[in-house]
mmCIF file of C-alpha atoms in Angstrom:
data_model
loop_
_atom_site.group_PDB
_atom_site.id
_atom_site.type_symbol
_atom_site.label_atom_id
_atom_site.label_comp_id
_atom_site.label_asym_id
_atom_site.label_seq_id
_atom_site.Cartn_x
_atom_site.Cartn_y
_atom_site.Cartn_z
ATOM 1 C CA MET A 1 -19.484 -15.833 62.232
ATOM 2 C CA GLN A 2 -18.327 -13.210 59.757
ATOM 3 C CA SER A 3 -15.167 -13.978 57.825
ATOM 4 C CA LEU A 4 -12.283 -11.909 59.102
ATOM 5 C CA CYS A 5 -8.723 -11.309 57.957
ATOM 6 C CA PRO A 6 -5.839 -11.810 60.389
ATOM 7 C CA VAL A 7 -4.573 -8.499 61.649
ATOM 8 C CA GLN A 8 -1.280 -6.828 62.368
ATOM 9 C CA SER A 9 -0.908 -4.176 65.035
ATOM 10 C CA CYS A 10 -0.029 -0.574 64.230
ATOM 11 C CA ALA A 11 1.134 1.447 67.230
ATOM 12 C CA MET A 12 -0.411 4.886 67.629
ATOM 13 C CA ALA A 13 -1.379 7.265 70.414
ATOM 14 C CA GLU A 14 -4.976 8.444 70.769
ATOM 15 C CA THR A 15 -3.997 11.136 73.269
ATOM 16 C CA GLU A 16 -0.761 12.779 74.335
ATOM 17 C CA GLU A 17 -0.871 10.790 77.572
ATOM 18 C CA GLU A 18 -1.092 7.416 75.814
ATOM 19 C CA GLU A 19 2.188 5.520 75.530
ATOM 20 C CA MET A 20 2.980 4.266 72.051
ATOM 21 C CA VAL A 21 3.319 0.506 71.922
ATOM 22 C CA SER A 22 5.399 -1.294 69.341
ATOM 23 C CA ALA A 23 4.592 -4.738 68.024
ATOM 24 C CA GLU A 24 7.449 -6.105 70.109
ATOM 25 C CA ALA A 25 5.781 -4.781 73.242
ATOM 26 C CA SER A 26 3.150 -7.457 72.820
ATOM 27 C CA GLY A 27 5.722 -10.177 73.278
ATOM 28 C CA PHE A 28 5.647 -11.048 69.596
ATOM 29 C CA SER A 29 7.165 -9.556 66.510
ATOM 30 C CA ASP A 30 4.874 -8.761 63.589
ATOM 31 C CA VAL A 31 7.485 -10.475 61.459
ATOM 32 C CA SER A 32 8.117 -14.091 62.320
ATOM 33 C CA ASP A 33 11.039 -14.430 64.674
ATOM 34 C CA SER A 34 12.258 -17.220 62.406
ATOM 35 C CA GLU A 35 13.844 -14.529 60.249
ATOM 36 C CA PHE A 36 16.046 -13.380 63.130
ATOM 37 C CA LEU A 37 19.339 -12.308 61.537
ATOM 38 C CA GLU A 38 19.725 -15.111 59.031
ATOM 39 C CA ILE A 39 22.929 -13.490 57.811
ATOM 40 C CA LEU A 40 25.691 -15.914 58.628
ATOM 41 C CA ASP A 41 26.754 -16.881 55.121
ATOM 42 C CA LEU A 42 30.269 -18.227 55.615
ATOM 43 C CA ASP A 43 32.532 -19.977 53.182
ATOM 44 C CA ASP A 44 33.404 -23.469 54.363
ATOM 45 C CA SER A 45 37.052 -22.439 54.190
ATOM 46 C CA GLN A 46 36.448 -19.806 56.875
ATOM 47 C CA GLU A 47 35.362 -22.321 59.459
ATOM 48 C CA SER A 48 38.794 -22.869 60.973
ATOM 49 C CA SER A 49 40.589 -19.660 60.048
ATOM 50 C CA ALA A 50 39.622 -17.416 62.986
ATOM 51 C CA SER A 51 41.115 -17.165 66.445
ATOM 52 C CA LEU A 52 39.887 -16.117 69.861
ATOM 53 C CA SER A 53 42.986 -13.994 70.352
ATOM 54 C CA ASN A 54 44.058 -10.584 69.004
ATOM 55 C CA PRO A 55 40.841 -8.622 69.410
ATOM 56 C CA GLY A 56 40.800 -4.978 68.360
ATOM 57 C CA PRO A 57 41.206 -2.245 70.959
ATOM 58 C CA SER A 58 37.887 -0.459 70.394
ATOM 59 C CA SER A 59 35.002 -0.715 72.902
ATOM 60 C CA GLU A 60 32.681 1.367 70.733
ATOM 61 C CA LEU A 61 30.515 0.534 67.738
ATOM 62 C CA PRO A 62 28.856 2.760 65.128
ATOM 63 C CA GLY A 63 25.113 3.159 65.656
ATOM 64 C CA LYS A 64 22.372 3.756 63.090
ATOM 65 C CA ASP A 65 23.134 7.483 62.918
ATOM 66 C CA GLY A 66 26.882 6.941 62.580
ATOM 67 C CA LYS A 67 27.590 7.987 66.166
ATOM 68 C CA LEU A 68 29.684 5.713 68.324
ATOM 69 C CA ILE A 69 27.879 3.556 70.876
ATOM 70 C CA SER A 70 29.829 2.596 73.971
ATOM 71 C CA LEU A 71 29.279 -0.943 75.151
ATOM 72 C CA PRO A 72 29.034 -1.656 78.894
ATOM 73 C CA LYS A 73 32.315 -2.853 80.360
ATOM 74 C CA GLY A 74 32.650 -6.298 81.904
ATOM 75 C CA LYS A 75 32.568 -7.038 85.615
ATOM 76 C CA ARG A 76 29.187 -8.714 85.219
ATOM 77 C CA GLY A 77 30.325 -11.056 87.968
ATOM 78 C CA LEU A 78 29.971 -8.172 90.448
ATOM 79 C CA ASP A 79 26.358 -7.549 89.399
ATOM 80 C CA VAL A 80 24.007 -9.215 91.884
ATOM 81 C CA SER A 81 20.979 -8.904 89.600
ATOM 82 C CA SER A 82 20.115 -11.627 87.115
ATOM 83 C CA PRO A 83 20.292 -10.899 83.360
ATOM 84 C CA MET A 84 16.474 -10.956 83.263
ATOM 85 C CA GLU A 85 16.482 -8.107 85.780
ATOM 86 C CA ARG A 86 19.472 -6.295 84.288
ATOM 87 C CA PHE A 87 17.894 -6.184 80.821
ATOM 88 C CA HIS A 88 14.424 -5.463 82.278
ATOM 89 C CA LEU A 89 12.908 -8.508 80.587
ATOM 90 C CA ASN A 90 9.604 -10.122 81.483
ATOM 91 C CA TYR A 91 9.996 -12.891 78.903
ATOM 92 C CA LEU A 92 12.320 -14.211 76.211
ATOM 93 C CA TYR A 93 11.916 -14.917 72.520
ATOM 94 C CA VAL A 94 12.532 -18.407 71.195
ATOM 95 C CA THR A 95 15.216 -16.838 69.011
ATOM 96 C CA ASP A 96 16.964 -15.485 72.113
ATOM 97 C CA LEU A 97 17.663 -19.080 73.080
ATOM 98 C CA SER A 98 18.551 -20.301 69.582
ATOM 99 C CA THR A 99 20.947 -17.349 69.144
ATOM 100 C CA GLN A 100 22.309 -18.041 72.613
ATOM 101 C CA ASN A 101 23.008 -21.588 71.433
ATOM 102 C CA TRP A 102 25.044 -20.104 68.539
ATOM 103 C CA CYS A 103 27.066 -17.713 70.724
ATOM 104 C CA GLU A 104 25.896 -16.577 74.122
ATOM 105 C CA GLN A 105 28.253 -13.617 74.246
ATOM 106 C CA GLN A 106 27.015 -12.332 70.878
ATOM 107 C CA MET A 107 23.417 -12.605 72.058
ATOM 108 C CA ILE A 108 24.259 -10.549 75.176
ATOM 109 C CA TYR A 109 25.882 -7.774 73.144
ATOM 110 C CA GLY A 110 22.739 -7.748 71.009
ATOM 111 C CA LYS A 111 20.715 -7.012 74.155
ATOM 112 C CA GLU A 112 23.142 -4.333 75.325
ATOM 113 C CA VAL A 113 23.130 -2.539 71.968
ATOM 114 C CA PRO A 114 19.693 -3.442 70.522
ATOM 115 C CA ASP A 115 19.699 -0.751 67.813
ATOM 116 C CA PHE A 116 23.039 -1.753 66.293
ATOM 117 C CA LEU A 117 22.820 -3.495 62.912
ATOM 118 C CA VAL A 118 25.142 -2.905 59.995
ATOM 119 C CA PRO A 119 23.357 -1.832 56.760
ATOM 120 C CA GLU A 120 24.306 -4.962 54.807
ATOM 121 C CA LYS A 121 22.809 -7.255 57.421
ATOM 122 C CA ALA A 122 19.737 -5.058 57.835
ATOM 123 C CA ALA A 123 19.106 -5.387 54.084
ATOM 124 C CA VAL A 124 19.327 -9.178 54.306
ATOM 125 C CA LEU A 125 16.876 -9.159 57.197
ATOM 126 C CA ASP A 126 14.426 -6.961 55.274
ATOM 127 C CA THR A 127 14.563 -9.259 52.241
ATOM 128 C CA GLY A 128 13.882 -12.311 54.374
ATOM 129 C CA ALA A 129 10.973 -10.546 56.061
ATOM 130 C CA SER A 130 9.458 -9.745 52.656
ATOM 131 C CA ILE A 131 9.624 -13.409 51.657
ATOM 132 C CA HIS A 132 7.890 -14.402 54.888
ATOM 133 C CA LEU A 133 5.168 -11.831 54.286
ATOM 134 C CA ALA A 134 4.601 -13.080 50.730
ATOM 135 C CA ARG A 135 4.219 -16.628 52.067
ATOM 136 C CA GLU A 136 1.695 -15.443 54.652
ATOM 137 C CA LEU A 137 -0.358 -13.565 52.054
ATOM 138 C CA GLU A 138 -0.710 -16.819 50.099
ATOM 139 C CA VAL A 139 -3.124 -18.166 52.718
ATOM 140 C CA HIS A 140 -4.817 -15.019 54.042
ATOM 141 C CA ASP A 141 -5.037 -11.274 53.738
ATOM 142 C CA LEU A 142 -3.834 -8.906 56.424
ATOM 143 C CA ARG A 143 -5.610 -5.971 57.984
ATOM 144 C CA THR A 144 -3.873 -3.291 60.055
ATOM 145 C CA VAL A 145 -5.463 -2.403 63.400
ATOM 146 C CA PRO A 146 -4.240 0.646 65.368
ATOM 147 C CA ILE A 147 -3.238 -0.052 68.978
ATOM 148 C CA THR A 148 -2.424 2.203 71.926
ATOM 149 C CA THR A 149 -1.606 -0.212 74.765
ATOM 150 C CA LYS A 150 0.314 -3.438 75.272
ATOM 151 C CA GLU A 151 -3.014 -5.080 76.133
ATOM 152 C CA ASP A 152 -4.287 -4.147 72.661
ATOM 153 C CA ALA A 153 -1.116 -5.554 71.095
ATOM 154 C CA TRP A 154 -1.620 -8.910 72.784
ATOM 155 C CA ALA A 155 -5.326 -8.785 71.940
ATOM 156 C CA VAL A 156 -4.466 -8.608 68.230
ATOM 157 C CA LYS A 157 -2.376 -11.772 68.566
ATOM 158 C CA PHE A 158 -5.153 -13.544 70.458
ATOM 159 C CA LEU A 159 -7.669 -12.576 67.757
ATOM 160 C CA ASN A 160 -5.381 -14.050 65.117
ATOM 161 C CA MET A 161 -5.101 -17.268 67.133
ATOM 162 C CA LEU A 162 -8.899 -17.495 67.390
ATOM 163 C CA LEU A 163 -9.098 -17.171 63.603
ATOM 164 C CA MET A 164 -6.379 -19.752 62.921
ATOM 165 C CA ILE A 165 -7.357 -22.507 65.366
ATOM 166 C CA PRO A 166 -10.588 -23.442 63.486
ATOM 167 C CA THR A 167 -8.650 -23.469 60.200
ATOM 168 C CA LEU A 168 -6.144 -25.914 61.669
ATOM 169 C CA GLN A 169 -9.008 -27.966 63.127
ATOM 170 C CA SER A 170 -10.461 -28.370 59.651
ATOM 171 C CA GLU A 171 -7.030 -29.514 58.410
ATOM 172 C CA GLY A 172 -6.251 -26.236 56.698
ATOM 173 C CA ARG A 173 -2.880 -24.504 56.430
ATOM 174 C CA ILE A 174 -1.967 -21.632 58.764
ATOM 175 C CA ARG A 175 1.033 -19.332 58.897
ATOM 176 C CA GLU A 176 2.552 -17.044 61.551
ATOM 177 C CA PHE A 177 0.948 -18.774 64.539
ATOM 178 C CA PRO A 178 1.903 -17.242 67.931
ATOM 179 C CA VAL A 179 3.133 -19.576 70.670
ATOM 180 C CA PHE A 180 3.964 -18.936 74.313
ATOM 181 C CA GLY A 181 4.634 -20.955 77.432
ATOM 182 C CA GLU A 182 6.594 -21.077 80.664
ATOM 183 C CA VAL A 183 9.818 -23.060 80.531
ATOM 184 C CA ASP A 184 11.913 -23.445 83.690
ATOM 185 C CA GLY A 185 10.226 -20.432 85.269
ATOM 186 C CA VAL A 186 10.702 -18.123 82.253
ATOM 187 C CA LEU A 187 8.058 -17.238 79.647
ATOM 188 C CA LEU A 188 9.098 -18.023 76.072
ATOM 189 C CA VAL A 189 7.252 -16.537 73.091
ATOM 190 C CA GLY A 190 7.625 -17.029 69.370
ATOM 191 C CA VAL A 191 5.910 -17.339 66.003
ATOM 192 C CA ILE A 192 5.638 -20.584 64.028
ATOM 193 C CA ASP A 193 6.054 -20.058 60.289
ATOM 194 C CA GLU A 194 3.635 -22.711 59.083
ATOM 195 C CA LEU A 195 1.480 -25.587 60.321
ATOM 196 C CA HIS A 196 -0.375 -28.044 58.091
ATOM 197 C CA TYR A 197 -1.359 -31.698 57.880
ATOM 198 C CA THR A 198 0.369 -34.255 55.692
ATOM 199 C CA ALA A 199 -1.462 -36.749 53.484
ATOM 200 C CA LYS A 200 -1.176 -39.221 56.386
ATOM 201 C CA GLY A 201 -2.884 -36.802 58.776
ATOM 202 C CA GLU A 202 0.261 -35.846 60.687
ATOM 203 C CA LEU A 203 0.628 -32.269 61.929
ATOM 204 C CA GLU A 204 3.741 -30.789 60.336
ATOM 205 C CA LEU A 205 5.665 -27.639 61.246
ATOM 206 C CA VAL A 206 7.631 -25.932 58.462
ATOM 207 C CA GLU A 207 10.197 -23.278 59.268
ATOM 208 C CA LEU A 208 11.379 -21.015 56.449
ATOM 209 C CA LYS A 209 15.023 -19.970 56.402
ATOM 210 C CA THR A 210 16.218 -17.637 53.655
ATOM 211 C CA ARG A 211 19.795 -17.679 52.403
ATOM 212 C CA ARG A 212 21.703 -14.786 50.845
ATOM 213 C CA ARG A 213 23.770 -17.171 48.721
ATOM 214 C CA PRO A 214 22.564 -20.436 47.105
ATOM 215 C CA VAL A 215 24.423 -22.670 49.561
ATOM 216 C CA LEU A 216 23.287 -24.584 52.613
ATOM 217 C CA PRO A 217 24.402 -23.385 56.054
ATOM 218 C CA LEU A 218 27.187 -24.957 58.064
ATOM 219 C CA GLU A 219 26.368 -27.681 60.568
ATOM 220 C CA ALA A 220 26.614 -25.267 63.514
ATOM 221 C CA GLN A 221 24.019 -23.005 61.905
ATOM 222 C CA LYS A 222 21.754 -25.970 61.239
ATOM 223 C CA ASN A 223 22.010 -26.986 64.897
ATOM 224 C CA LYS A 224 20.863 -23.495 65.875
ATOM 225 C CA ASP A 225 17.858 -23.874 63.560
ATOM 226 C CA TYR A 226 17.100 -27.378 64.853
ATOM 227 C CA PHE A 227 17.000 -26.050 68.408
ATOM 228 C CA GLN A 228 14.628 -23.267 67.358
ATOM 229 C CA VAL A 229 12.009 -25.529 65.768
ATOM 230 C CA SER A 230 12.313 -28.012 68.635
ATOM 231 C CA LEU A 231 11.440 -25.200 71.046
ATOM 232 C CA TYR A 232 8.399 -24.333 68.924
ATOM 233 C CA LYS A 233 7.174 -27.917 69.196
ATOM 234 C CA TYR A 234 7.882 -28.018 72.927
ATOM 235 C CA ILE A 235 5.792 -24.876 73.535
ATOM 236 C CA PHE A 236 2.998 -25.645 71.055
ATOM 237 C CA ASP A 237 2.534 -29.138 72.470
ATOM 238 C CA ALA A 238 2.247 -27.698 75.976
ATOM 239 C CA MET A 239 -0.389 -25.220 74.751
ATOM 240 C CA VAL A 240 -2.671 -27.831 73.159
ATOM 241 C CA GLN A 241 -2.206 -30.156 76.157
ATOM 242 C CA GLY A 242 -3.522 -27.494 78.531
ATOM 243 C CA LYS A 243 -0.192 -26.979 80.319
ATOM 244 C CA VAL A 244 -0.084 -23.213 79.688
ATOM 245 C CA THR A 245 -2.265 -21.089 81.981
ATOM 246 C CA THR A 246 -3.629 -17.545 81.894
ATOM 247 C CA ALA A 247 -2.243 -16.994 85.399
ATOM 248 C CA SER A 248 1.298 -17.759 84.214
ATOM 249 C CA LEU A 249 0.942 -15.510 81.173
ATOM 250 C CA ILE A 250 -0.389 -12.591 83.235
ATOM 251 C CA HIS A 251 2.312 -13.069 85.874
ATOM 252 C CA HIS A 252 5.156 -12.856 83.381
ATOM 253 C CA THR A 253 3.812 -10.203 81.002
ATOM 254 C CA LYS A 254 2.379 -7.904 83.696
ATOM 255 C CA LEU A 255 -0.724 -7.493 81.550
ATOM 256 C CA HIS A 256 -3.983 -6.093 82.937
ATOM 257 C CA PRO A 257 -6.695 -8.497 81.721
ATOM 258 C CA GLU A 258 -9.498 -6.305 83.086
ATOM 259 C CA LYS A 259 -8.470 -3.366 80.910
ATOM 260 C CA PRO A 260 -11.066 -2.579 78.185
ATOM 261 C CA LEU A 261 -9.973 -3.146 74.609
ATOM 262 C CA GLY A 262 -9.206 -0.094 72.481
ATOM 263 C CA PRO A 263 -11.946 0.997 70.060
ATOM 264 C CA SER A 264 -10.168 -0.282 66.919
ATOM 265 C CA VAL A 265 -9.415 -3.698 68.417
ATOM 266 C CA LEU A 266 -12.925 -3.960 69.888
ATOM 267 C CA ARG A 267 -14.484 -3.114 66.525
ATOM 268 C CA HIS A 268 -12.400 -5.742 64.789
ATOM 269 C CA ALA A 269 -13.325 -8.378 67.394
ATOM 270 C CA GLN A 270 -17.029 -7.609 67.028
ATOM 271 C CA GLN A 271 -16.790 -7.836 63.236
ATOM 272 C CA GLY A 272 -15.464 -11.358 63.734
ATOM 273 C CA GLY A 273 -18.371 -12.292 65.937
ATOM 274 C CA PHE A 274 -16.438 -12.284 69.212
ATOM 275 C CA SER A 275 -18.468 -10.854 72.101
ATOM 276 C CA VAL A 276 -15.622 -9.491 74.216
ATOM 277 C CA LYS A 277 -14.894 -6.275 76.073
ATOM 278 C CA SER A 278 -11.499 -6.809 77.694
ATOM 279 C CA LEU A 279 -8.216 -8.621 77.143
ATOM 280 C CA GLY A 280 -9.290 -11.100 79.820
ATOM 281 C CA ASP A 281 -12.347 -12.043 77.774
ATOM 282 C CA LEU A 282 -10.139 -12.772 74.763
ATOM 283 C CA MET A 283 -7.632 -14.746 76.832
ATOM 284 C CA GLU A 284 -10.438 -16.921 78.178
ATOM 285 C CA LEU A 285 -11.685 -17.610 74.640
ATOM 286 C CA VAL A 286 -8.194 -18.499 73.383
ATOM 287 C CA PHE A 287 -7.383 -20.916 76.195
ATOM 288 C CA LEU A 288 -10.854 -22.477 75.967
ATOM 289 C CA SER A 289 -10.443 -22.863 72.218
ATOM 290 C CA LEU A 290 -7.022 -24.501 72.630
ATOM 291 C CA THR A 291 -8.372 -26.897 75.256
ATOM 292 C CA LEU A 292 -11.529 -27.913 73.371
ATOM 293 C CA SER A 293 -10.070 -27.958 69.872
ATOM 294 C CA ASP A 294 -8.535 -31.443 70.153
ATOM 295 C CA LEU A 295 -5.528 -30.208 68.199
ATOM 296 C CA PRO A 296 -2.759 -32.820 68.190
ATOM 297 C CA VAL A 297 0.856 -32.297 69.118
ATOM 298 C CA ILE A 298 3.271 -31.592 66.285
ATOM 299 C CA ASP A 299 4.413 -34.800 64.604
ATOM 300 C CA ILE A 300 6.989 -33.585 62.076
ATOM 301 C CA LEU A 301 9.519 -30.744 62.130
ATOM 302 C CA LYS A 302 10.918 -29.425 58.842
ATOM 303 C CA ILE A 303 13.209 -26.560 57.869
ATOM 304 C CA GLU A 304 13.073 -25.201 54.328
ATOM 305 C CA TYR A 305 16.167 -23.334 53.139
ATOM 306 C CA ILE A 306 15.433 -20.891 50.309
ATOM 307 C CA HIS A 307 17.716 -18.707 48.203
ATOM 308 C CA GLN A 308 16.548 -15.111 48.613
ATOM 309 C CA GLU A 309 17.233 -13.866 45.095
ATOM 310 C CA THR A 310 15.726 -16.734 43.098
ATOM 311 C CA ALA A 311 13.263 -18.178 45.678
ATOM 312 C CA THR A 312 14.761 -21.579 44.867
ATOM 313 C CA VAL A 313 14.359 -24.233 47.550
ATOM 314 C CA LEU A 314 17.902 -25.325 48.386
ATOM 315 C CA ALA A 315 16.943 -28.166 50.712
ATOM 316 C CA THR A 316 14.320 -29.362 53.159
ATOM 317 C CA GLU A 317 15.665 -30.777 56.419
ATOM 318 C CA VAL A 318 13.625 -33.097 58.647
ATOM 319 C CA VAL A 319 14.465 -32.480 62.312
ATOM 320 C CA ALA A 320 14.290 -35.254 64.896
ATOM 321 C CA PHE A 321 12.821 -33.998 68.166
ATOM 322 C CA GLU A 322 14.999 -35.138 71.072
ATOM 323 C CA GLU A 323 13.191 -33.967 74.196
ATOM 324 C CA LYS A 324 15.986 -34.856 76.626
ATOM 325 C CA GLU A 325 18.547 -32.939 74.560
ATOM 326 C CA VAL A 326 16.223 -29.945 74.194
ATOM 327 C CA ARG A 327 15.567 -29.887 77.935
ATOM 328 C CA GLY A 328 19.293 -29.972 78.649
ATOM 329 C CA LYS A 329 19.976 -27.032 76.331
ATOM 330 C CA VAL A 330 17.099 -25.044 77.793
ATOM 331 C CA GLN A 331 18.324 -25.617 81.340
ATOM 332 C CA HIS A 332 21.812 -24.476 80.350
ATOM 333 C CA CYS A 333 20.407 -21.325 78.740
ATOM 334 C CA MET A 334 18.123 -20.515 81.653
ATOM 335 C CA ALA A 335 20.965 -20.919 84.151
ATOM 336 C CA TYR A 336 22.487 -17.790 82.593
ATOM 337 C CA TRP A 337 19.218 -15.820 82.486
ATOM 338 C CA MET A 338 18.467 -16.600 86.123
ATOM 339 C CA GLY A 339 21.954 -15.467 87.159
ATOM 340 C CA HIS A 340 23.278 -18.889 88.161
ATOM 341 C CA ARG A 341 26.371 -18.734 85.934
ATOM 342 C CA GLU A 342 28.570 -16.346 83.952
ATOM 343 C CA PRO A 343 28.023 -15.871 80.196
ATOM 344 C CA GLN A 344 30.142 -17.936 77.818
ATOM 345 C CA GLY A 345 31.438 -17.311 74.314
ATOM 346 C CA VAL A 346 32.313 -19.939 71.732
ATOM 347 C CA ASP A 347 34.831 -22.727 72.224
ATOM 348 C CA ILE A 348 38.165 -22.406 70.430
ATOM 349 C CA GLU A 349 36.986 -24.985 67.862
ATOM 350 C CA GLU A 350 34.176 -22.619 66.839
ATOM 351 C CA ALA A 351 36.177 -19.370 66.878
ATOM 352 C CA TRP A 352 35.454 -19.085 63.135
ATOM 353 C CA LYS A 353 32.054 -17.695 64.127
ATOM 354 C CA CYS A 354 33.810 -14.513 65.242
ATOM 355 C CA ARG A 355 34.570 -13.609 61.614
ATOM 356 C CA THR A 356 30.985 -12.462 60.992
ATOM 357 C CA CYS A 357 30.324 -11.079 64.471
ATOM 358 C CA ASN A 358 29.752 -7.324 64.797
ATOM 359 C CA TYR A 359 31.191 -7.363 68.309
ATOM 360 C CA ALA A 360 34.431 -9.280 67.697
ATOM 361 C CA ASP A 361 36.679 -6.254 68.295
ATOM 362 C CA ILE A 362 35.306 -5.556 71.778
ATOM 363 C CA CYS A 363 34.417 -9.098 72.859
ATOM 364 C CA GLU A 364 35.546 -9.797 76.431
ATOM 365 C CA TRP A 365 35.449 -13.532 75.789
ATOM 366 C CA ARG A 366 38.028 -13.156 73.007
ATOM 367 C CA GLN A 367 40.134 -10.794 75.114
ATOM 368 C CA GLY A 368 40.262 -13.433 77.819
ATOM 369 C CA GLY A 369 41.293 -16.134 75.327
ATOM 370 C CA GLY A 370 38.087 -18.074 75.908
ATOM 371 C CA VAL A 371 37.515 -17.062 79.533
ATOM 372 C CA HIS A 372 35.278 -14.178 80.552
ATOM 373 C CA SER A 373 37.250 -11.177 81.848
ATOM 374 C CA SER A 374 35.233 -10.993 85.052
ATOM 375 C CA THR A 375 36.600 -14.410 86.041
ATOM 376 C CA LEU A 376 40.185 -13.461 85.178
ATOM 377 C CA GLU A 377 40.506 -10.330 87.305
ATOM 378 C CA PRO A 378 40.455 -11.943 90.785
ATOM 379 C CA GLN A 379 43.186 -14.374 89.654
ATOM 380 C CA ALA A 380 45.361 -11.499 88.401
ATOM 381 C CA LYS A 381 45.070 -9.687 91.707
ATOM 382 C CA LYS A 382 46.002 -12.824 93.611
ATOM 383 C CA ALA A 383 49.093 -13.312 91.446
ATOM 384 C CA LYS A 384 50.413 -9.944 92.522
#
């Protein structure tokens, strides 16, 4: 088989009728989702100095172009559709759940105003992404492949998986490995930063977290990171144990496996020695490879905190995987996404998180003093 570089998708339209597809349309980000807004650099003294009360009066935020963006008003309790339906989502990112574990209300506002990101935080995100890319280029080169459909976008990810699985089998080091699996009826997708074997032969996951300042995060931030890597293990283990099926993936993503691959993707697959014509052919190869590879489950979870400016490793945390605890958190998260409960903000003890939140001035949870406004209104009417 010819040696082939992992690829990244580049959305383009071959004809005016073709719909342009972003990398996110594939269900994965071309940048590891581990770098999802690592911008919460708080002083320890700030931890207890914020309050849920006294929110600002504005319900609008400045967008990228400087124009004000109006956020949807409350009354979500009157909406009969689930959040999955309301946000038109077929699946969730692992970082959706880890961010939800930090502050569910903040995560929801992020879905309602997806293009909003203040310049300072965008710069931090870009720097972190560059560090991730540099790490990836240490183990392999990248080649850009034009795509025109969501099937092509997923095909690129499957091709990368087919290239990385043999490397991991031979006890090599791989980076940016896509993972996906159904959890409590919802498809979760993500990207593992790094997988390699230790000297004792244990499979180790390493998650890179970049820090704007040379200090370790607060405990609440660490807990968010612990949950993220635990979810990666939960999904990866299910994949190598044959618990993830093509039927489930197709059902959730609404992909068309019979659709022929685009010319650029097909050419790249053939150069790698893969005799495929459609997305379905690639999916079959990936799932067969996962099943027959005898890859073990992940033994060790680590998080590496790095200072952005100096690239100094601040600390390496070993995370204990507690399956019962992870399952409980997942069930709590999914109860919201399936429409079984109202969204929740932070508890009063963690109101310090609001100090770095872009949505603090319009947050309904803060306006209600720790109770969502949609649950307060019926009580107010009854009092009259």
